[in-house]
mmCIF file of C-alpha atoms in Angstrom:
data_model
loop_
_atom_site.group_PDB
_atom_site.id
_atom_site.type_symbol
_atom_site.label_atom_id
_atom_site.label_comp_id
_atom_site.label_asym_id
_atom_site.label_seq_id
_atom_site.Cartn_x
_atom_site.Cartn_y
_atom_site.Cartn_z
ATOM 1 C CA ILE A 1 -3.993 22.314 -12.914
ATOM 2 C CA PRO A 2 -2.402 21.232 -9.556
ATOM 3 C CA SER A 3 1.120 22.406 -9.243
ATOM 4 C CA ASN A 4 2.252 18.938 -8.182
ATOM 5 C CA ASP A 5 0.930 17.270 -11.426
ATOM 6 C CA THR A 6 4.365 16.662 -12.758
ATOM 7 C CA CYS A 7 7.741 15.376 -11.591
ATOM 8 C CA SER A 8 9.329 18.817 -12.069
ATOM 9 C CA MET A 9 7.227 20.383 -9.323
ATOM 10 C CA PRO A 10 6.101 17.683 -6.683
ATOM 11 C CA GLY A 11 4.387 18.715 -3.549
ATOM 12 C CA VAL A 12 6.330 18.012 -0.280
ATOM 13 C CA ILE A 13 4.964 16.154 2.742
ATOM 14 C CA SER A 14 6.597 15.150 5.973
ATOM 15 C CA VAL A 15 6.007 12.304 8.282
ATOM 16 C CA GLY A 16 3.362 13.235 10.812
ATOM 17 C CA GLN A 17 1.858 15.767 8.362
ATOM 18 C CA THR A 18 -1.448 15.935 6.432
ATOM 19 C CA ALA A 19 -1.575 17.653 3.117
ATOM 20 C CA VAL A 20 -4.856 18.676 1.337
ATOM 21 C CA GLY A 21 -4.799 18.327 -2.333
ATOM 22 C CA THR A 22 -6.758 17.687 -5.445
ATOM 23 C CA THR A 23 -6.659 15.697 -8.698
ATOM 24 C CA VAL A 24 -9.001 18.192 -10.392
ATOM 25 C CA GLY A 25 -7.272 19.275 -13.587
ATOM 26 C CA ALA A 26 -4.411 16.959 -13.330
ATOM 27 C CA SER A 27 -3.070 14.547 -15.911
ATOM 28 C CA ASN A 28 -2.547 10.799 -15.834
ATOM 29 C CA ASP A 29 1.257 10.840 -15.612
ATOM 30 C CA PHE A 30 2.388 8.082 -13.286
ATOM 31 C CA THR A 31 2.411 4.211 -13.176
ATOM 32 C CA CYS A 32 3.498 1.569 -10.621
ATOM 33 C CA GLY A 33 3.471 -1.556 -12.618
ATOM 34 C CA PHE A 34 -0.171 -0.923 -13.515
ATOM 35 C CA ASN A 35 -1.941 2.031 -14.918
ATOM 36 C CA TYR A 36 -4.948 3.538 -13.280
ATOM 37 C CA PRO A 37 -6.623 5.547 -16.012
ATOM 38 C CA GLY A 38 -7.362 8.658 -13.923
ATOM 39 C CA PRO A 39 -5.549 11.831 -12.992
ATOM 40 C CA ASP A 40 -2.740 11.726 -10.374
ATOM 41 C CA VAL A 41 -0.543 14.132 -8.303
ATOM 42 C CA LEU A 42 2.857 13.649 -6.614
ATOM 43 C CA TYR A 43 4.372 14.331 -3.179
ATOM 44 C CA THR A 44 8.009 13.816 -2.252
ATOM 45 C CA PHE A 45 9.271 12.947 1.209
ATOM 46 C CA LEU A 46 12.131 11.632 3.372
ATOM 47 C CA VAL A 47 11.726 9.633 6.480
ATOM 48 C CA PRO A 48 13.551 10.269 9.813
ATOM 49 C CA THR A 49 14.476 6.696 10.655
ATOM 50 C CA ASN A 50 14.342 3.105 9.412
ATOM 51 C CA GLY A 51 10.927 1.860 9.842
ATOM 52 C CA ALA A 52 7.263 1.252 8.778
ATOM 53 C CA TYR A 53 5.134 4.015 7.416
ATOM 54 C CA SER A 54 1.661 4.479 6.073
ATOM 55 C CA ALA A 55 0.213 6.898 3.471
ATOM 56 C CA ARG A 56 -3.593 7.366 3.707
ATOM 57 C CA VAL A 57 -5.943 9.223 1.540
ATOM 58 C CA SER A 58 -9.266 10.408 3.039
ATOM 59 C CA ALA A 59 -12.221 12.581 1.930
ATOM 60 C CA VAL A 60 -12.352 16.346 2.240
ATOM 61 C CA GLY A 61 -15.826 18.009 2.212
ATOM 62 C CA SER A 62 -19.242 16.503 2.138
ATOM 63 C CA ASP A 63 -18.864 13.550 -0.272
ATOM 64 C CA GLY A 64 -19.950 10.949 2.233
ATOM 65 C CA GLY A 65 -16.454 9.786 2.844
ATOM 66 C CA PHE A 66 -15.968 8.045 -0.580
ATOM 67 C CA VAL A 67 -12.535 8.773 -2.034
ATOM 68 C CA PRO A 68 -11.853 7.096 -5.460
ATOM 69 C CA LEU A 69 -8.173 7.608 -5.026
ATOM 70 C CA ASP A 70 -5.354 5.312 -3.950
ATOM 71 C CA PRO A 71 -1.806 6.217 -2.913
ATOM 72 C CA TYR A 72 1.358 4.176 -3.925
ATOM 73 C CA ILE A 73 4.998 4.647 -3.113
ATOM 74 C CA THR A 74 7.996 4.987 -5.437
ATOM 75 C CA GLN A 75 11.648 5.146 -4.491
ATOM 76 C CA GLY A 76 14.323 7.469 -5.995
ATOM 77 C CA THR A 77 13.234 9.201 -9.191
ATOM 78 C CA CYS A 78 9.767 10.486 -9.581
ATOM 79 C CA ASP A 79 8.266 7.537 -11.295
ATOM 80 C CA GLY A 80 11.014 5.269 -10.183
ATOM 81 C CA GLY A 81 10.888 1.797 -8.739
ATOM 82 C CA CYS A 82 7.470 1.121 -7.261
ATOM 83 C CA ILE A 83 7.938 -0.328 -3.635
ATOM 84 C CA ALA A 84 4.365 -0.278 -2.491
ATOM 85 C CA ALA A 85 1.388 -0.647 -4.875
ATOM 86 C CA PRO A 86 -2.196 0.365 -3.756
ATOM 87 C CA SER A 87 -3.652 -2.106 -1.288
ATOM 88 C CA VAL A 88 -6.680 -4.087 -2.121
ATOM 89 C CA THR A 89 -8.681 -2.280 0.496
ATOM 90 C CA GLY A 90 -7.701 1.105 -1.107
ATOM 91 C CA GLN A 91 -6.938 4.486 0.191
ATOM 92 C CA ARG A 92 -3.985 3.315 2.270
ATOM 93 C CA VAL A 93 -0.585 1.912 1.665
ATOM 94 C CA ASN A 94 1.925 0.624 4.207
ATOM 95 C CA PHE A 95 5.607 0.340 3.455
ATOM 96 C CA ARG A 96 9.127 0.150 4.862
ATOM 97 C CA ALA A 97 11.560 3.086 4.307
ATOM 98 C CA ALA A 98 15.073 4.265 5.163
ATOM 99 C CA PRO A 99 16.434 7.709 5.912
ATOM 100 C CA SER A 100 18.429 9.602 3.348
ATOM 101 C CA THR A 101 16.445 8.022 0.515
ATOM 102 C CA ALA A 102 14.034 9.967 -1.546
ATOM 103 C CA TYR A 103 10.561 8.597 -1.806
ATOM 104 C CA SER A 104 7.368 9.766 -3.639
ATOM 105 C CA VAL A 105 3.781 9.095 -2.861
ATOM 106 C CA VAL A 106 1.526 9.292 -5.900
ATOM 107 C CA VAL A 107 -2.149 9.883 -5.321
ATOM 108 C CA ASP A 108 -3.894 8.189 -8.284
ATOM 109 C CA SER A 109 -7.554 8.273 -9.428
ATOM 110 C CA ASN A 110 -8.779 4.712 -10.238
ATOM 111 C CA SER A 111 -11.177 5.954 -12.881
ATOM 112 C CA SER A 112 -10.497 8.218 -15.900
ATOM 113 C CA ASN A 113 -13.565 10.467 -15.137
ATOM 114 C CA THR A 114 -12.900 10.702 -11.356
ATOM 115 C CA THR A 115 -11.349 13.824 -9.711
ATOM 116 C CA SER A 116 -11.474 14.564 -6.065
ATOM 117 C CA THR A 117 -10.144 16.744 -3.318
ATOM 118 C CA PHE A 118 -8.386 14.772 -0.626
ATOM 119 C CA ALA A 119 -6.297 14.690 2.557
ATOM 120 C CA LEU A 120 -3.024 12.849 2.410
ATOM 121 C CA THR A 121 -1.646 11.726 5.761
ATOM 122 C CA LEU A 122 1.903 10.366 6.081
ATOM 123 C CA GLN A 123 2.695 8.645 9.367
ATOM 124 C CA SER A 124 5.024 6.310 11.127
ATOM 125 C CA ILE A 125 3.311 2.945 12.187
ATOM 126 C CA THR A 126 4.286 0.038 14.453
ATOM 127 C CA PRO A 127 3.831 -3.191 12.522
ATOM 128 C CA PRO A 128 3.245 -6.523 14.312
ATOM 129 C CA PRO A 129 6.386 -8.457 15.277
ATOM 130 C CA ASN A 130 5.887 -10.974 12.509
ATOM 131 C CA ASP A 131 5.915 -8.354 9.882
ATOM 132 C CA VAL A 132 9.427 -9.426 8.765
ATOM 133 C CA CYS A 133 10.930 -12.844 8.341
ATOM 134 C CA ALA A 134 13.105 -12.453 11.451
ATOM 135 C CA GLY A 135 10.049 -12.115 13.591
ATOM 136 C CA ALA A 136 7.979 -14.904 11.898
ATOM 137 C CA THR A 137 5.357 -16.614 14.029
ATOM 138 C CA VAL A 138 6.143 -20.360 14.383
ATOM 139 C CA ILE A 139 3.148 -22.496 13.571
ATOM 140 C CA GLU A 140 3.376 -25.967 15.144
ATOM 141 C CA SER A 141 2.220 -28.920 12.948
ATOM 142 C CA PRO A 142 -0.727 -30.508 14.588
ATOM 143 C CA VAL A 143 -0.321 -34.132 15.774
ATOM 144 C CA TRP A 144 -2.830 -36.442 14.125
ATOM 145 C CA THR A 145 -4.120 -39.196 16.290
ATOM 146 C CA PRO A 146 -6.597 -41.586 14.914
ATOM 147 C CA ILE A 147 -9.707 -42.143 17.117
ATOM 148 C CA GLY A 148 -11.754 -45.216 16.441
ATOM 149 C CA SER A 149 -9.837 -46.055 13.199
ATOM 150 C CA LYS A 150 -7.760 -49.126 12.380
ATOM 151 C CA PHE A 151 -6.110 -47.424 9.330
ATOM 152 C CA SER A 152 -2.949 -45.318 9.434
ATOM 153 C CA ILE A 153 -2.615 -42.071 7.405
ATOM 154 C CA ALA A 154 -0.422 -43.780 4.880
ATOM 155 C CA GLN A 155 -2.990 -46.613 4.417
ATOM 156 C CA MET A 156 -5.838 -44.181 3.939
ATOM 157 C CA ILE A 157 -3.824 -42.243 1.365
ATOM 158 C CA THR A 158 -2.932 -45.366 -0.566
ATOM 159 C CA THR A 159 -6.592 -46.523 -0.441
ATOM 160 C CA LEU A 160 -7.969 -43.134 -1.515
ATOM 161 C CA SER A 161 -5.571 -42.768 -4.364
ATOM 162 C CA ALA A 162 -5.943 -46.341 -5.734
#
């Protein structure tokens, strides 16, 4: 049983670090608004600055690169508020975090009969400028100009809906 299988003894990871771990022998203890049926393990961390971060799980050994595991992030307590659920692409989750706040990354098996050795990497990332509302990209509305038509848009809509 991995020592970081429960809230009472989480593993610790720092930004810029890779930790090697396993879900072999672990229980299914954690949720994040959903419940993967497989075993999971827990790592806690703090971030040095306000910013964007990424937790990525990758294969260890000769399994051809397939890792049936997904990370997700909780804030505060061990199985506290889920702030970043697994991505649809799997094996990576990006999130925003603030210093002096405790976070956890749960590495969860997406199948009840799947266990795996993995490498978990926690790193700072640079998101695109339009990642937050303040940096939203403005999309101009196209100007519609009829070519070769004697109907206006309003006339066409009225005609089509009649």
